[in-house]
Coordinates of C-alpha atoms in Angstrom, one line a residue:
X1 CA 14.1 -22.3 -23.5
X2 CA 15.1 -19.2 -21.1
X3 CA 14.5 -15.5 -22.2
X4 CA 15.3 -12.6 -19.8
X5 CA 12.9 -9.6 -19.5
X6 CA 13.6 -6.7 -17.1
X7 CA 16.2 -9.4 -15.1
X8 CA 14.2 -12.3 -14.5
X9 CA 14.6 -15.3 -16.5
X10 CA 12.3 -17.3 -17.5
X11 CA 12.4 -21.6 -17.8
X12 CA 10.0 -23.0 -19.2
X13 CA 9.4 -27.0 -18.9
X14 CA 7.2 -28.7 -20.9
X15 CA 3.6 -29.6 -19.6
X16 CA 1.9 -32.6 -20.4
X17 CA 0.1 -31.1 -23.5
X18 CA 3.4 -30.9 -25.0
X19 CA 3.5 -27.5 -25.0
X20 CA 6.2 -25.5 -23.8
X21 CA 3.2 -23.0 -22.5
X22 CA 1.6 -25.6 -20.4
X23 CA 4.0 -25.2 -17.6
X24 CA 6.1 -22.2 -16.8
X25 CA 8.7 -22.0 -14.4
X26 CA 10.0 -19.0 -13.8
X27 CA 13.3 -18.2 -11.6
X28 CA 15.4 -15.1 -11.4
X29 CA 16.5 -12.1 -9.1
X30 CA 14.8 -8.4 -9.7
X31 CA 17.6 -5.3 -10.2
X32 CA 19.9 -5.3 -8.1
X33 CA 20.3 -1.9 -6.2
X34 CA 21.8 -2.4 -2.7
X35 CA 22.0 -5.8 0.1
X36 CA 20.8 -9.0 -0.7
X37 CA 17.2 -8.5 -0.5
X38 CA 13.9 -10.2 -0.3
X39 CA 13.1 -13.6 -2.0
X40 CA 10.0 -13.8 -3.5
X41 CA 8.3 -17.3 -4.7
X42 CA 4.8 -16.6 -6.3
X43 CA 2.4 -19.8 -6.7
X44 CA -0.1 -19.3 -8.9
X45 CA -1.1 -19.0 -12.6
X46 CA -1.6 -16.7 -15.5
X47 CA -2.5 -14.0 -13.3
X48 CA 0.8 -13.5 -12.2
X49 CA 2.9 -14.0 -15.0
X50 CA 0.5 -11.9 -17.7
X51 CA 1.4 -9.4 -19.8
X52 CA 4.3 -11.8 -20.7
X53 CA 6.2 -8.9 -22.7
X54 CA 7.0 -7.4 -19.3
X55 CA 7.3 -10.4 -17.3
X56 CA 4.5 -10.5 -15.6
X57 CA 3.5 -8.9 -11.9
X58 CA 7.5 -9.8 -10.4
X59 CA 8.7 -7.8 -14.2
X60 CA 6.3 -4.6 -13.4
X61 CA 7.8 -4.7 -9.5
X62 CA 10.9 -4.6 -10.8
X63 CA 10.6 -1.6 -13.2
X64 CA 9.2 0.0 -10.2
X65 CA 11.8 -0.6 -8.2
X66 CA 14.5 0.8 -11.0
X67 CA 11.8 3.5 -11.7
X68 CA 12.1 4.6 -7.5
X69 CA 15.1 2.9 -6.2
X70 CA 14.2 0.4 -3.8
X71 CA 16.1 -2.4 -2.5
X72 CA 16.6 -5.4 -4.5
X73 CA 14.3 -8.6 -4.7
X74 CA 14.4 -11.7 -6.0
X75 CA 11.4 -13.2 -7.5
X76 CA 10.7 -16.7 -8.6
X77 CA 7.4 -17.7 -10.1
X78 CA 6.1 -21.7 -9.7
X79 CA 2.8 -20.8 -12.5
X80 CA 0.9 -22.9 -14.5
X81 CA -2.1 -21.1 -16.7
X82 CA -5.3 -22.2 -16.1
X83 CA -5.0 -23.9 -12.5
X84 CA -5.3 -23.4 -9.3
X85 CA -3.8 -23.7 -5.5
X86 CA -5.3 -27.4 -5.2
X87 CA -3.4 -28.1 -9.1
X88 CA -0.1 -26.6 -7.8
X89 CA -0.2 -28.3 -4.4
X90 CA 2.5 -31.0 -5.0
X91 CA 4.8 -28.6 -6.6
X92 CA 4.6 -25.8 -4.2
X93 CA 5.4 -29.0 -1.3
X94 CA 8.3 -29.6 -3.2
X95 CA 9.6 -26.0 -3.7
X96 CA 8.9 -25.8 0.1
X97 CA 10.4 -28.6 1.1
X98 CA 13.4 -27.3 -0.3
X99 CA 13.5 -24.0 1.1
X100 CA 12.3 -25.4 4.4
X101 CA 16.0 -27.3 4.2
X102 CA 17.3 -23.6 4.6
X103 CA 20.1 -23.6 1.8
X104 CA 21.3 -20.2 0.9
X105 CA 20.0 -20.9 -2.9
X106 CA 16.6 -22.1 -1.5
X107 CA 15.5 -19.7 0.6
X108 CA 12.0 -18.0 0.6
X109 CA 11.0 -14.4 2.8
X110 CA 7.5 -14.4 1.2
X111 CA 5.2 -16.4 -0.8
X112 CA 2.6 -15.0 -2.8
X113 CA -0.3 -17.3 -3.3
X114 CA -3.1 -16.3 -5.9
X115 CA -5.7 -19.3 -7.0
X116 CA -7.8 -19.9 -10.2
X117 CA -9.8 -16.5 -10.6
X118 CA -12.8 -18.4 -10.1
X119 CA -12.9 -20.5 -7.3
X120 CA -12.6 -17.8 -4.5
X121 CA -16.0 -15.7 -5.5
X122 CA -17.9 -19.7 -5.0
X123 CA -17.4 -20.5 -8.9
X124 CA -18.2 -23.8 -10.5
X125 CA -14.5 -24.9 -11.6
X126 CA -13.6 -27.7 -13.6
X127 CA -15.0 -31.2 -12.2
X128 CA -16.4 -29.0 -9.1
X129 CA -19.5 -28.2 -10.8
X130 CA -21.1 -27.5 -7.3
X131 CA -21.0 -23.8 -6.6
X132 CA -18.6 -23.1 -3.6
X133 CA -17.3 -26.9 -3.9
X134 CA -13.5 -25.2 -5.9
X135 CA -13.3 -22.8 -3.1
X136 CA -13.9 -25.2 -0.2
X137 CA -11.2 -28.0 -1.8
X138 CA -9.1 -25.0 -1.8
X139 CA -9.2 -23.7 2.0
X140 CA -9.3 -27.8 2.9
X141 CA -5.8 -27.8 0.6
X142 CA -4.2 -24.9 2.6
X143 CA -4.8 -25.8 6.2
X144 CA -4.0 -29.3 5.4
X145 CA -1.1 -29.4 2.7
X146 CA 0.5 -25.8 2.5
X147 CA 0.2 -24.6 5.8
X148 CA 2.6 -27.1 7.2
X149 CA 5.1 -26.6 4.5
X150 CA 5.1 -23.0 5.2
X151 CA 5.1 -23.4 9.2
X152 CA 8.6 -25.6 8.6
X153 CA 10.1 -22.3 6.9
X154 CA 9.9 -20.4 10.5
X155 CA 7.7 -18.9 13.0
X156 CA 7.9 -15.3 11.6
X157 CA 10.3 -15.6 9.1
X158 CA 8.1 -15.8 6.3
X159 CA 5.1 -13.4 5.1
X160 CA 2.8 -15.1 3.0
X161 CA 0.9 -13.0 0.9
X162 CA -2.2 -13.9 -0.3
X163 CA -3.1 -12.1 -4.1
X164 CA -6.4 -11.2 -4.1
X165 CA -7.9 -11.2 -7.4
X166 CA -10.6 -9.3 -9.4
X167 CA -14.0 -9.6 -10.8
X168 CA -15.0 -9.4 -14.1
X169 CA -18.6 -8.7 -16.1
X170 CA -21.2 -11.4 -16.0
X171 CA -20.8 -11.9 -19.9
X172 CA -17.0 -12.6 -18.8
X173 CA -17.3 -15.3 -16.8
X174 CA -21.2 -17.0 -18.0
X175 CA -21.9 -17.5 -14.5
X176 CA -24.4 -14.5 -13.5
X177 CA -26.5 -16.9 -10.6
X178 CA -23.2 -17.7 -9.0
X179 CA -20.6 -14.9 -9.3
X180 CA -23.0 -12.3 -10.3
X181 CA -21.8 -9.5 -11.8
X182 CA -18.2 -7.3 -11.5
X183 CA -19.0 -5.8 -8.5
X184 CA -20.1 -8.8 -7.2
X185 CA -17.8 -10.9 -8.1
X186 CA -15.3 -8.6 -6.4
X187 CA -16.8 -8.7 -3.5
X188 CA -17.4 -12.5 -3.0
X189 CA -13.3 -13.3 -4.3
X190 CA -12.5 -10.5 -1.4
X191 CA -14.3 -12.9 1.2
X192 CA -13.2 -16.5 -0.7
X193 CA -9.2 -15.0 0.5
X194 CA -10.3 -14.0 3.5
X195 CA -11.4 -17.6 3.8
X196 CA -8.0 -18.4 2.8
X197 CA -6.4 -16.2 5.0
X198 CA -8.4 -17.8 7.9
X199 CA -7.4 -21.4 6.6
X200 CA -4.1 -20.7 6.9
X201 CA -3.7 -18.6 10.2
X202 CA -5.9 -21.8 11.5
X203 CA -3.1 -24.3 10.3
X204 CA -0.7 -22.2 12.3
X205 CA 1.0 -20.0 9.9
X206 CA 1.5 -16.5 11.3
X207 CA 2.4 -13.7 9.2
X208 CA -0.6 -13.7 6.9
X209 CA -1.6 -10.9 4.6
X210 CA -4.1 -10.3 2.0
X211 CA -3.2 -7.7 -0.9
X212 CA -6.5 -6.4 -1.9
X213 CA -6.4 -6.3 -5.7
X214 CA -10.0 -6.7 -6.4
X215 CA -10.5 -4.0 -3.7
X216 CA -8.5 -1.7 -6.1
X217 CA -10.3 -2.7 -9.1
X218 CA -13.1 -2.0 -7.5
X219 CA -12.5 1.4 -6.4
X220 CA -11.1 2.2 -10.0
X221 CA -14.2 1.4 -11.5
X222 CA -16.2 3.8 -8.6
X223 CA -14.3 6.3 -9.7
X224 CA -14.3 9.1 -12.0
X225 CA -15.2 7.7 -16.1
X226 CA -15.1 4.4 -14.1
X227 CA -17.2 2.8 -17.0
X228 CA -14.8 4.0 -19.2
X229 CA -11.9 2.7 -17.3
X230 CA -13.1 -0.5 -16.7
X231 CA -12.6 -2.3 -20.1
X232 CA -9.1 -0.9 -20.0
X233 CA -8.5 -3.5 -17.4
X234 CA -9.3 -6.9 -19.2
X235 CA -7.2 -8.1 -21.9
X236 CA -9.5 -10.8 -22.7
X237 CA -12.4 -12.6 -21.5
X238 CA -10.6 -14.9 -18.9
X239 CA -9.7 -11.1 -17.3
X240 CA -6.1 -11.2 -17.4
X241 CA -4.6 -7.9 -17.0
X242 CA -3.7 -5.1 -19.8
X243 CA -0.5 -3.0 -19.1
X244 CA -2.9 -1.0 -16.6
X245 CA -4.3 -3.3 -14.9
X246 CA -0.5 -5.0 -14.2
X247 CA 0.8 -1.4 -13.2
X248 CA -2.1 -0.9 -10.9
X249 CA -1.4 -4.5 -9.5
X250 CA 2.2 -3.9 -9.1
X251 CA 1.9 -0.5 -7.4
X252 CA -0.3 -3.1 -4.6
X253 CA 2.6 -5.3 -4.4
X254 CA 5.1 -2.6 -4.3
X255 CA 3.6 -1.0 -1.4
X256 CA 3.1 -4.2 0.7
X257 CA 6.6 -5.2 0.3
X258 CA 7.3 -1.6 1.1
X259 CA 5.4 -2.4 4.3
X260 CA 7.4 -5.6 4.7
X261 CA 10.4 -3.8 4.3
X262 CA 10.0 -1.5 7.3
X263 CA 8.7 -4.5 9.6
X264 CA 11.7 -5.8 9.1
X265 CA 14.0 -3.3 8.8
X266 CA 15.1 -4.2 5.7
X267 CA 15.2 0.1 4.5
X268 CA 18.6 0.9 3.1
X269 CA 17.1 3.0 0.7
X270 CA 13.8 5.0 0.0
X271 CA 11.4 2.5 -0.6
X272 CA 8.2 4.2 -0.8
X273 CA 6.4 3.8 -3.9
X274 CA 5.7 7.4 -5.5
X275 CA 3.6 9.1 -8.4
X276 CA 6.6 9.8 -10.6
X277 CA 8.3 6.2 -10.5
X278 CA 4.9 4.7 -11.6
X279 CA 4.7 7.7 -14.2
X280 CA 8.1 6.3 -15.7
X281 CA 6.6 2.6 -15.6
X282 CA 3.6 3.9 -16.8
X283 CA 5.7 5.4 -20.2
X284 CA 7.7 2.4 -20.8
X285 CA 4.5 0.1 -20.7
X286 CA 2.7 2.3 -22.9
X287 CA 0.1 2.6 -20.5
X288 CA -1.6 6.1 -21.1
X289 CA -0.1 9.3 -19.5
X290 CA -3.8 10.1 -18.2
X291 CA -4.6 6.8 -16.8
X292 CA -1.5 7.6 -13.6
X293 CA -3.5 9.5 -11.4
X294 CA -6.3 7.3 -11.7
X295 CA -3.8 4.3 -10.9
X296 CA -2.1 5.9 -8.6
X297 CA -5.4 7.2 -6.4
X298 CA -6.8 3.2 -6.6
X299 CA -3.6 2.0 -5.6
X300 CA -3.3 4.6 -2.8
X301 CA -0.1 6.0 -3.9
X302 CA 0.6 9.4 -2.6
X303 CA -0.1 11.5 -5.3
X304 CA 2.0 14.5 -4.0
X305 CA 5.3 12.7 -3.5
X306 CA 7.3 13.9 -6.4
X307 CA 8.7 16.3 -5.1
X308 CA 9.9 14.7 -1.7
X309 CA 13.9 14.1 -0.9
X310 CA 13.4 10.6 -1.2
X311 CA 12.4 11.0 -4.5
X312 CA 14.9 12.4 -6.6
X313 CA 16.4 9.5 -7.8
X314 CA 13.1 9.1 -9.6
X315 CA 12.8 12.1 -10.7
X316 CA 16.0 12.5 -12.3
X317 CA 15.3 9.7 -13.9
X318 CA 11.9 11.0 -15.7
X319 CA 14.0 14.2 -16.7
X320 CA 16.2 11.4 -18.5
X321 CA 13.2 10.1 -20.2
X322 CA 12.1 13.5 -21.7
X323 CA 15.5 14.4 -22.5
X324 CA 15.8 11.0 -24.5
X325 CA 12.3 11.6 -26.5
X326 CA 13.6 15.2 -26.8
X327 CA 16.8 13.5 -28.9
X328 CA 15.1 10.9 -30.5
X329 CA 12.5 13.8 -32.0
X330 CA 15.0 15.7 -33.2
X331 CA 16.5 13.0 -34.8
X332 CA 13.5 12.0 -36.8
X333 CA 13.0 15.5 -38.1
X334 CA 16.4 16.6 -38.7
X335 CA 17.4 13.1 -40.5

């Protein structure tokens, strides 16, 4: 079946389970706004494509980018929920196998890798019951299997970005000797995709970054109410992410393809991520109008850039927002 959310569509192909959940596939562009922009191809799981009713981390980018107007991207998602980078291996080789063959359709400017939440901090995973035993198959896996793949797509042609993920409370993830607890946990996933990263720039790839999620969460939590804010980031107790916790990690994202952009010099319009496009995200996902700064400040978004030249786009558009809550309240109590 194939549903579009916020111009990605979605395919899903049945897993072995039966279920058309087992296995997603998704494959789409972002808005369009001006040249053909970046291709995306994000290998990983649940992470990435929760919250589902905004399609996932690539459907949060590319509200921001309407909300700010950036250049156009096109993301495609190889996910499967529940797994890892060792699971996903023989897919991703075909995906980048593909691309590697440099056909227009095929082609990749940056994969985003993010592995089972887990296995990074030194978890006990599935049949690796030893602690550290997931995380070492996985850094074996990347210098041995993907690393090659993604060397074939060019010397410098292709980022690949790793996504770091988060921690979570002890009585989240039952394993309190190992992970310890979120702060912890944070800390030890940080150094599990540095370990990555090292696999990886050790197999020869060259353009590897590491988009510091966990960091964030982490500095959210430090922050200001932190305790209070914390909860709001865990949907459930697997940790995927609530509407603010996917806003927060798409403001990360946003700004390291910003980055990407320049290195490139890909810029044909502003692409800087500001305080008022996220406010406008922030509205349409419901997340709550006092929660933006705090996003914002985590994220490292400027929080004085409304005003900026390169940001009127955006703000024109929040002035359309009010103005349509404006007409839609005096609809309700005239009628």
């Amino acid at each position: 079946r194939q549903r579009t959310r916020h111009g990605l569509t979605r395919q899903f192909t049945m897993g072995s389970s039966g279920s058309s959940s087992a296995f997603a596939m998704l494959r789409g562009q972002g808005a369009q706004s001006s040249g053909e922009g970046m291709r995306v191809l994000w290998i990983g799981n649940s992470y990435t494509y929760m919250p589902e009713e905004f399609g996932g981390v690539p459907g949060v980018l590319s509200m921001l980018a309407d909300a700010g107007g950036a250049d156009a991207m096109h993301h495609e998602q190889l996910v499967r929920g529940g797994v890892g980078l060792v699971d996903l291996a023989p897919e991703a080789a075909a995906r980048l196998a593909c691309a590697a063959e440099d056909r227009a359709d095929d082609k990749v400017d940056v994969v985003v890798l993010q592995d089972q939440s887990l296995t990074p901090g030194g978890g006990a995973v599935g049949s690796c019951k030893q602690p550290g035993a997931a995380r070492d198959a996985c850094v074996e896996v990347l210098r041995s299997r993907y690393a090659p793949l993604l060397r074939e797509l060019g010397s410098g042609e292709v980022t690949v970005l790793l996504y770091q993920t988060w921690g979570r409370p002890a009585e989240m993830h039952c394993q309190p000797e190992v992970l310890g607890e979120f702060p912890d946990m944070c800390e030890r996933t940080a150094a599990g995709y540095e370990a990555y990263r090292r696999a990886l720039e050790s197999g020869g790839v060259q353009d590897v970054q590491v988009v510091p999620v966990g960091d964030a969460y982490r500095r959210l939590a430090a922050g200001p109410q932190g305790t209070e804010m914390l909860p709001n980031l865990f949907l459930d107790n697997i940790g995927h992410a609530t509407p603010t916790a996917a806003l927060l990690i798409a403001c990360l994202f946003a700004k390291s393809f910003a980055r990407l952009r320049k290195q490139r010099r890909l810029v044909t319009v502003s692409s800087e991520l500001t305080r008022v496009a996220v406010a406008i995200v922030a509205r349409k996902m419901g997340v709550p109008a006092d929660q933006v700064d705090r996003i914002c400040e985590a994220a490292g978004v400027d929080l004085e850039s409304a005003g900026r030249a390169g940001d009127r786009r955006s703000v024109a558009q929040d002035q359309t927002l009010m103005s349509d809550s404006l007409v839609m309240w005096c609809k309700t109590c005239c009628f």
